[in-house]
């Protein structure tokens, strides 16, 4: 059966397990749909390749020696990077440009780190993705990222438009957003009550581990990346004082 939603928009803070989600979704679809081409991208081709290498290397290590993993092969030659899945499917990174997927078809394209795209780059990415689905019934697009800054107009608009469309049950659009309470974020940006919204909090993360993961991030980047709240600039917007 085709996916229930043709468009999925997901916005979560850092350290939420997003990479594991992308890896499992891409590989599951590649295994399910024989001889399919699954694609992944991020803010630049370099970033896409590096993230793809990390998650696919982890997958290959996990299945090595197991019968279900027989035949899995990872190619890392420049411009020819791909994970080959039994059944003839591949999972590959691509550059987020309008011509990068020209002539290719795919049942699933995943776009990561969407906050980094300006309006022109975001529109070019949309055009590249749409072209892969023209002859593929039941295709799905997944866009995911933390929230962005004032420069992230395209990404914030995509979230807002998806929320509006998702209000119609027949739209085929799903939206998932985890963000801190703005009032708590203003009054106590590093507190446990503020961080309790985090989808990994109490599971794989604690308030201490999240603060440690942020390292020396500016207060503005903390708000955007770990509280998943939109910021108006890249400057600090809350006190940089840490507990």
mmCIF file of C-alpha atoms in Angstrom:
data_model
loop_
_atom_site.group_PDB
_atom_site.id
_atom_site.type_symbol
_atom_site.label_atom_id
_atom_site.label_comp_id
_atom_site.label_asym_id
_atom_site.label_seq_id
_atom_site.Cartn_x
_atom_site.Cartn_y
_atom_site.Cartn_z
ATOM 1 C CA UNK A 1 0.000 0.000 0.000
ATOM 2 C CA UNK A 2 1.256 3.543 -0.688
ATOM 3 C CA UNK A 3 2.105 5.843 2.247
ATOM 4 C CA UNK A 4 -0.865 7.514 3.931
ATOM 5 C CA UNK A 5 0.868 10.901 3.572
ATOM 6 C CA UNK A 6 2.587 12.132 0.422
ATOM 7 C CA UNK A 7 4.230 14.983 2.362
ATOM 8 C CA UNK A 8 5.695 14.765 5.867
ATOM 9 C CA UNK A 9 7.129 17.863 7.564
ATOM 10 C CA UNK A 10 9.029 17.260 10.796
ATOM 11 C CA UNK A 11 10.680 19.829 13.067
ATOM 12 C CA UNK A 12 12.507 18.594 16.159
ATOM 13 C CA UNK A 13 15.389 19.902 18.277
ATOM 14 C CA UNK A 14 18.927 18.542 18.185
ATOM 15 C CA UNK A 15 19.615 15.189 19.854
ATOM 16 C CA UNK A 16 16.140 13.833 19.042
ATOM 17 C CA UNK A 17 17.260 10.781 17.071
ATOM 18 C CA UNK A 18 16.600 12.350 13.684
ATOM 19 C CA UNK A 19 19.520 10.590 11.988
ATOM 20 C CA UNK A 20 18.290 7.188 13.157
ATOM 21 C CA UNK A 21 14.817 8.027 11.865
ATOM 22 C CA UNK A 22 16.145 9.023 8.444
ATOM 23 C CA UNK A 23 18.319 5.944 8.177
ATOM 24 C CA UNK A 24 15.575 3.510 9.159
ATOM 25 C CA UNK A 25 12.956 5.154 6.945
ATOM 26 C CA UNK A 26 15.171 5.304 3.865
ATOM 27 C CA UNK A 27 16.397 1.739 4.215
ATOM 28 C CA UNK A 28 12.962 0.349 5.100
ATOM 29 C CA UNK A 29 11.508 1.888 1.938
ATOM 30 C CA UNK A 30 14.411 0.626 -0.155
ATOM 31 C CA UNK A 31 13.894 -2.895 1.166
ATOM 32 C CA UNK A 32 10.132 -2.784 0.727
ATOM 33 C CA UNK A 33 10.150 -1.405 -2.821
ATOM 34 C CA UNK A 34 12.386 -3.568 -4.989
ATOM 35 C CA UNK A 35 14.647 -1.837 -7.533
ATOM 36 C CA UNK A 36 13.729 1.596 -6.154
ATOM 37 C CA UNK A 37 15.948 4.668 -5.817
ATOM 38 C CA UNK A 38 15.752 6.464 -2.470
ATOM 39 C CA UNK A 39 17.453 9.863 -2.121
ATOM 40 C CA UNK A 40 18.694 11.993 0.758
ATOM 41 C CA UNK A 41 20.028 15.560 0.886
ATOM 42 C CA UNK A 42 21.036 18.291 3.329
ATOM 43 C CA UNK A 43 22.151 21.927 3.080
ATOM 44 C CA UNK A 44 25.002 21.154 0.655
ATOM 45 C CA UNK A 45 26.168 18.080 -1.215
ATOM 46 C CA UNK A 46 29.157 17.830 1.115
ATOM 47 C CA UNK A 47 26.911 17.858 4.179
ATOM 48 C CA UNK A 48 24.524 15.358 2.592
ATOM 49 C CA UNK A 49 27.341 12.941 1.791
ATOM 50 C CA UNK A 50 28.893 13.200 5.257
ATOM 51 C CA UNK A 51 25.604 12.593 7.089
ATOM 52 C CA UNK A 52 24.680 9.808 4.651
ATOM 53 C CA UNK A 53 28.072 8.135 5.200
ATOM 54 C CA UNK A 54 27.669 8.263 8.966
ATOM 55 C CA UNK A 55 24.209 6.756 9.037
ATOM 56 C CA UNK A 56 24.835 4.127 6.362
ATOM 57 C CA UNK A 57 28.134 3.061 7.937
ATOM 58 C CA UNK A 58 26.256 2.559 11.186
ATOM 59 C CA UNK A 59 23.622 0.456 9.396
ATOM 60 C CA UNK A 60 26.221 -1.693 7.614
ATOM 61 C CA UNK A 61 27.991 -2.330 10.924
ATOM 62 C CA UNK A 62 24.717 -3.364 12.563
ATOM 63 C CA UNK A 63 23.714 -5.906 9.896
ATOM 64 C CA UNK A 64 27.160 -7.293 9.148
ATOM 65 C CA UNK A 65 27.095 -11.053 9.471
ATOM 66 C CA UNK A 66 23.306 -11.239 9.848
ATOM 67 C CA UNK A 67 21.323 -13.155 7.208
ATOM 68 C CA UNK A 68 18.839 -10.246 6.623
ATOM 69 C CA UNK A 69 21.816 -8.028 5.804
ATOM 70 C CA UNK A 70 23.304 -10.332 3.202
ATOM 71 C CA UNK A 71 24.115 -8.471 0.037
ATOM 72 C CA UNK A 72 24.195 -4.971 1.569
ATOM 73 C CA UNK A 73 27.019 -3.014 -0.049
ATOM 74 C CA UNK A 74 28.156 0.557 0.509
ATOM 75 C CA UNK A 75 29.858 2.509 -2.294
ATOM 76 C CA UNK A 76 31.649 5.735 -1.373
ATOM 77 C CA UNK A 77 33.294 6.810 -4.642
ATOM 78 C CA UNK A 78 32.885 10.549 -5.178
ATOM 79 C CA UNK A 79 29.759 11.224 -7.198
ATOM 80 C CA UNK A 80 28.723 7.580 -7.017
ATOM 81 C CA UNK A 81 27.909 7.177 -3.331
ATOM 82 C CA UNK A 82 25.133 4.661 -2.686
ATOM 83 C CA UNK A 83 23.986 1.923 -0.378
ATOM 84 C CA UNK A 84 22.960 -1.134 -2.376
ATOM 85 C CA UNK A 85 20.121 -3.093 -0.776
ATOM 86 C CA UNK A 86 19.135 -6.699 -1.535
ATOM 87 C CA UNK A 87 16.404 -6.575 -4.162
ATOM 88 C CA UNK A 88 18.220 -4.048 -6.316
ATOM 89 C CA UNK A 89 17.317 -0.829 -4.478
ATOM 90 C CA UNK A 90 19.726 1.976 -3.591
ATOM 91 C CA UNK A 91 19.835 4.744 -0.986
ATOM 92 C CA UNK A 92 21.948 7.710 -2.122
ATOM 93 C CA UNK A 93 22.833 11.316 -1.238
ATOM 94 C CA UNK A 94 22.348 14.137 -3.745
ATOM 95 C CA UNK A 95 23.131 17.828 -4.093
ATOM 96 C CA UNK A 96 20.168 20.108 -3.272
ATOM 97 C CA UNK A 97 20.014 21.794 -6.681
ATOM 98 C CA UNK A 98 17.312 21.971 -9.310
ATOM 99 C CA UNK A 99 19.272 19.812 -11.793
ATOM 100 C CA UNK A 100 20.685 17.247 -9.386
ATOM 101 C CA UNK A 101 17.920 14.662 -9.846
ATOM 102 C CA UNK A 102 17.190 15.412 -13.484
ATOM 103 C CA UNK A 103 15.819 12.350 -15.256
ATOM 104 C CA UNK A 104 15.593 10.278 -12.069
ATOM 105 C CA UNK A 105 12.523 8.794 -10.400
ATOM 106 C CA UNK A 106 12.025 7.957 -6.737
ATOM 107 C CA UNK A 107 9.276 6.857 -4.342
ATOM 108 C CA UNK A 108 10.954 8.677 -1.434
ATOM 109 C CA UNK A 109 13.137 11.777 -1.114
ATOM 110 C CA UNK A 110 14.343 13.015 2.287
ATOM 111 C CA UNK A 111 15.478 16.632 2.744
ATOM 112 C CA UNK A 112 17.349 17.369 5.976
ATOM 113 C CA UNK A 113 18.623 20.559 7.674
ATOM 114 C CA UNK A 114 15.969 22.586 5.867
ATOM 115 C CA UNK A 115 16.531 25.643 8.074
ATOM 116 C CA UNK A 116 19.737 26.314 6.096
ATOM 117 C CA UNK A 117 17.998 26.916 2.747
ATOM 118 C CA UNK A 118 17.145 30.454 1.686
ATOM 119 C CA UNK A 119 14.076 31.075 -0.476
ATOM 120 C CA UNK A 120 15.806 30.477 -3.811
ATOM 121 C CA UNK A 121 17.612 27.336 -2.642
ATOM 122 C CA UNK A 122 14.435 25.972 -1.060
ATOM 123 C CA UNK A 123 12.452 26.491 -4.239
ATOM 124 C CA UNK A 124 15.193 24.802 -6.273
ATOM 125 C CA UNK A 125 15.091 21.838 -3.884
ATOM 126 C CA UNK A 126 11.308 21.601 -4.200
ATOM 127 C CA UNK A 127 11.590 21.618 -7.993
ATOM 128 C CA UNK A 128 14.218 18.860 -7.968
ATOM 129 C CA UNK A 129 12.134 16.661 -5.673
ATOM 130 C CA UNK A 130 8.840 17.150 -7.496
ATOM 131 C CA UNK A 131 10.444 16.085 -10.781
ATOM 132 C CA UNK A 132 11.300 12.646 -9.352
ATOM 133 C CA UNK A 133 7.652 11.844 -8.622
ATOM 134 C CA UNK A 134 5.965 12.613 -11.946
ATOM 135 C CA UNK A 135 5.704 8.943 -12.931
ATOM 136 C CA UNK A 136 5.743 7.388 -9.440
ATOM 137 C CA UNK A 137 2.300 6.843 -7.867
ATOM 138 C CA UNK A 138 2.317 6.950 -4.069
ATOM 139 C CA UNK A 139 5.631 8.812 -3.785
ATOM 140 C CA UNK A 140 6.511 10.554 -0.552
ATOM 141 C CA UNK A 141 8.612 13.569 0.457
ATOM 142 C CA UNK A 142 10.000 14.064 3.967
ATOM 143 C CA UNK A 143 11.339 17.486 4.979
ATOM 144 C CA UNK A 144 12.924 17.797 8.409
ATOM 145 C CA UNK A 145 14.980 20.248 10.438
ATOM 146 C CA UNK A 146 15.223 22.320 13.565
ATOM 147 C CA UNK A 147 13.632 25.742 13.397
ATOM 148 C CA UNK A 148 15.644 28.505 11.754
ATOM 149 C CA UNK A 149 16.493 32.182 11.947
ATOM 150 C CA UNK A 150 15.117 35.203 10.110
ATOM 151 C CA UNK A 151 16.849 33.860 6.981
ATOM 152 C CA UNK A 152 14.802 30.634 7.077
ATOM 153 C CA UNK A 153 11.703 32.108 5.420
ATOM 154 C CA UNK A 154 11.254 29.197 3.015
ATOM 155 C CA UNK A 155 11.424 26.561 5.764
ATOM 156 C CA UNK A 156 9.130 28.387 8.153
ATOM 157 C CA UNK A 157 6.653 28.964 5.332
ATOM 158 C CA UNK A 158 6.725 25.258 4.481
ATOM 159 C CA UNK A 159 5.912 24.385 8.093
ATOM 160 C CA UNK A 160 3.087 26.930 8.255
ATOM 161 C CA UNK A 161 1.614 25.836 4.924
ATOM 162 C CA UNK A 162 1.833 22.163 5.916
ATOM 163 C CA UNK A 163 0.035 22.842 9.209
ATOM 164 C CA UNK A 164 -2.742 24.599 7.326
ATOM 165 C CA UNK A 165 -3.049 21.768 4.791
ATOM 166 C CA UNK A 166 -2.964 19.114 7.515
ATOM 167 C CA UNK A 167 -6.178 20.549 8.941
ATOM 168 C CA UNK A 168 -7.876 18.887 5.965
ATOM 169 C CA UNK A 169 -7.846 15.104 6.620
ATOM 170 C CA UNK A 170 -7.902 14.482 2.867
ATOM 171 C CA UNK A 171 -4.801 16.574 2.159
ATOM 172 C CA UNK A 172 -2.277 13.756 2.550
ATOM 173 C CA UNK A 173 -0.015 16.029 4.607
ATOM 174 C CA UNK A 174 1.384 15.215 8.069
ATOM 175 C CA UNK A 175 3.194 17.687 10.342
ATOM 176 C CA UNK A 176 5.125 16.966 13.544
ATOM 177 C CA UNK A 177 6.631 19.841 15.555
ATOM 178 C CA UNK A 178 8.259 19.684 18.992
ATOM 179 C CA UNK A 179 9.135 23.116 20.425
ATOM 180 C CA UNK A 180 9.653 24.484 23.908
ATOM 181 C CA UNK A 181 7.073 26.712 25.550
ATOM 182 C CA UNK A 182 8.154 30.260 24.581
ATOM 183 C CA UNK A 183 7.360 31.714 28.025
ATOM 184 C CA UNK A 184 9.401 29.042 29.795
ATOM 185 C CA UNK A 185 12.180 29.539 27.245
ATOM 186 C CA UNK A 186 12.261 33.266 28.013
ATOM 187 C CA UNK A 187 12.244 32.864 31.790
ATOM 188 C CA UNK A 188 14.449 29.769 32.230
ATOM 189 C CA UNK A 189 15.980 28.665 28.908
ATOM 190 C CA UNK A 190 18.145 25.895 30.402
ATOM 191 C CA UNK A 191 15.773 24.624 33.067
ATOM 192 C CA UNK A 192 14.345 21.122 33.322
ATOM 193 C CA UNK A 193 10.747 22.329 33.005
ATOM 194 C CA UNK A 194 11.671 24.070 29.744
ATOM 195 C CA UNK A 195 13.491 21.014 28.398
ATOM 196 C CA UNK A 196 10.719 18.546 29.306
ATOM 197 C CA UNK A 197 9.154 19.073 25.835
ATOM 198 C CA UNK A 198 12.189 17.487 24.141
ATOM 199 C CA UNK A 199 11.118 14.184 22.508
ATOM 200 C CA UNK A 200 14.213 12.389 23.823
ATOM 201 C CA UNK A 201 13.973 13.839 27.343
ATOM 202 C CA UNK A 202 13.626 11.038 29.864
ATOM 203 C CA UNK A 203 14.536 8.442 27.256
ATOM 204 C CA UNK A 204 17.993 8.941 25.759
ATOM 205 C CA UNK A 205 18.582 12.464 27.093
ATOM 206 C CA UNK A 206 18.506 14.395 30.354
ATOM 207 C CA UNK A 207 18.639 18.132 30.958
ATOM 208 C CA UNK A 208 22.331 17.764 31.798
ATOM 209 C CA UNK A 209 23.149 15.773 28.670
ATOM 210 C CA UNK A 210 21.338 18.272 26.450
ATOM 211 C CA UNK A 211 23.207 21.177 27.988
ATOM 212 C CA UNK A 212 26.452 19.261 27.546
ATOM 213 C CA UNK A 213 25.629 18.464 23.908
ATOM 214 C CA UNK A 214 25.129 22.155 23.210
ATOM 215 C CA UNK A 215 28.665 22.863 24.398
ATOM 216 C CA UNK A 216 29.473 26.545 23.993
ATOM 217 C CA UNK A 217 26.545 27.312 21.687
ATOM 218 C CA UNK A 218 25.377 30.907 21.852
ATOM 219 C CA UNK A 219 22.098 31.618 23.602
ATOM 220 C CA UNK A 220 20.478 32.248 20.227
ATOM 221 C CA UNK A 221 21.673 28.939 18.812
ATOM 222 C CA UNK A 222 20.550 27.161 21.976
ATOM 223 C CA UNK A 223 17.064 28.613 21.521
ATOM 224 C CA UNK A 224 16.908 27.600 17.862
ATOM 225 C CA UNK A 225 18.725 24.262 17.929
ATOM 226 C CA UNK A 226 17.794 22.768 21.305
ATOM 227 C CA UNK A 227 14.532 24.527 22.157
ATOM 228 C CA UNK A 228 13.418 24.437 18.518
ATOM 229 C CA UNK A 229 12.085 27.983 18.523
ATOM 230 C CA UNK A 230 12.312 30.381 15.599
ATOM 231 C CA UNK A 231 14.757 33.242 16.094
ATOM 232 C CA UNK A 232 14.767 36.618 14.404
ATOM 233 C CA UNK A 233 18.523 36.717 13.889
ATOM 234 C CA UNK A 234 21.676 34.711 14.493
ATOM 235 C CA UNK A 235 22.489 36.953 17.474
ATOM 236 C CA UNK A 236 21.791 35.868 21.036
ATOM 237 C CA UNK A 237 18.195 36.622 21.917
ATOM 238 C CA UNK A 238 18.254 35.435 25.533
ATOM 239 C CA UNK A 239 20.742 35.673 28.326
ATOM 240 C CA UNK A 240 23.867 33.629 27.713
ATOM 241 C CA UNK A 241 24.147 32.872 31.437
ATOM 242 C CA UNK A 242 24.183 29.105 31.927
ATOM 243 C CA UNK A 243 23.356 27.238 35.139
#
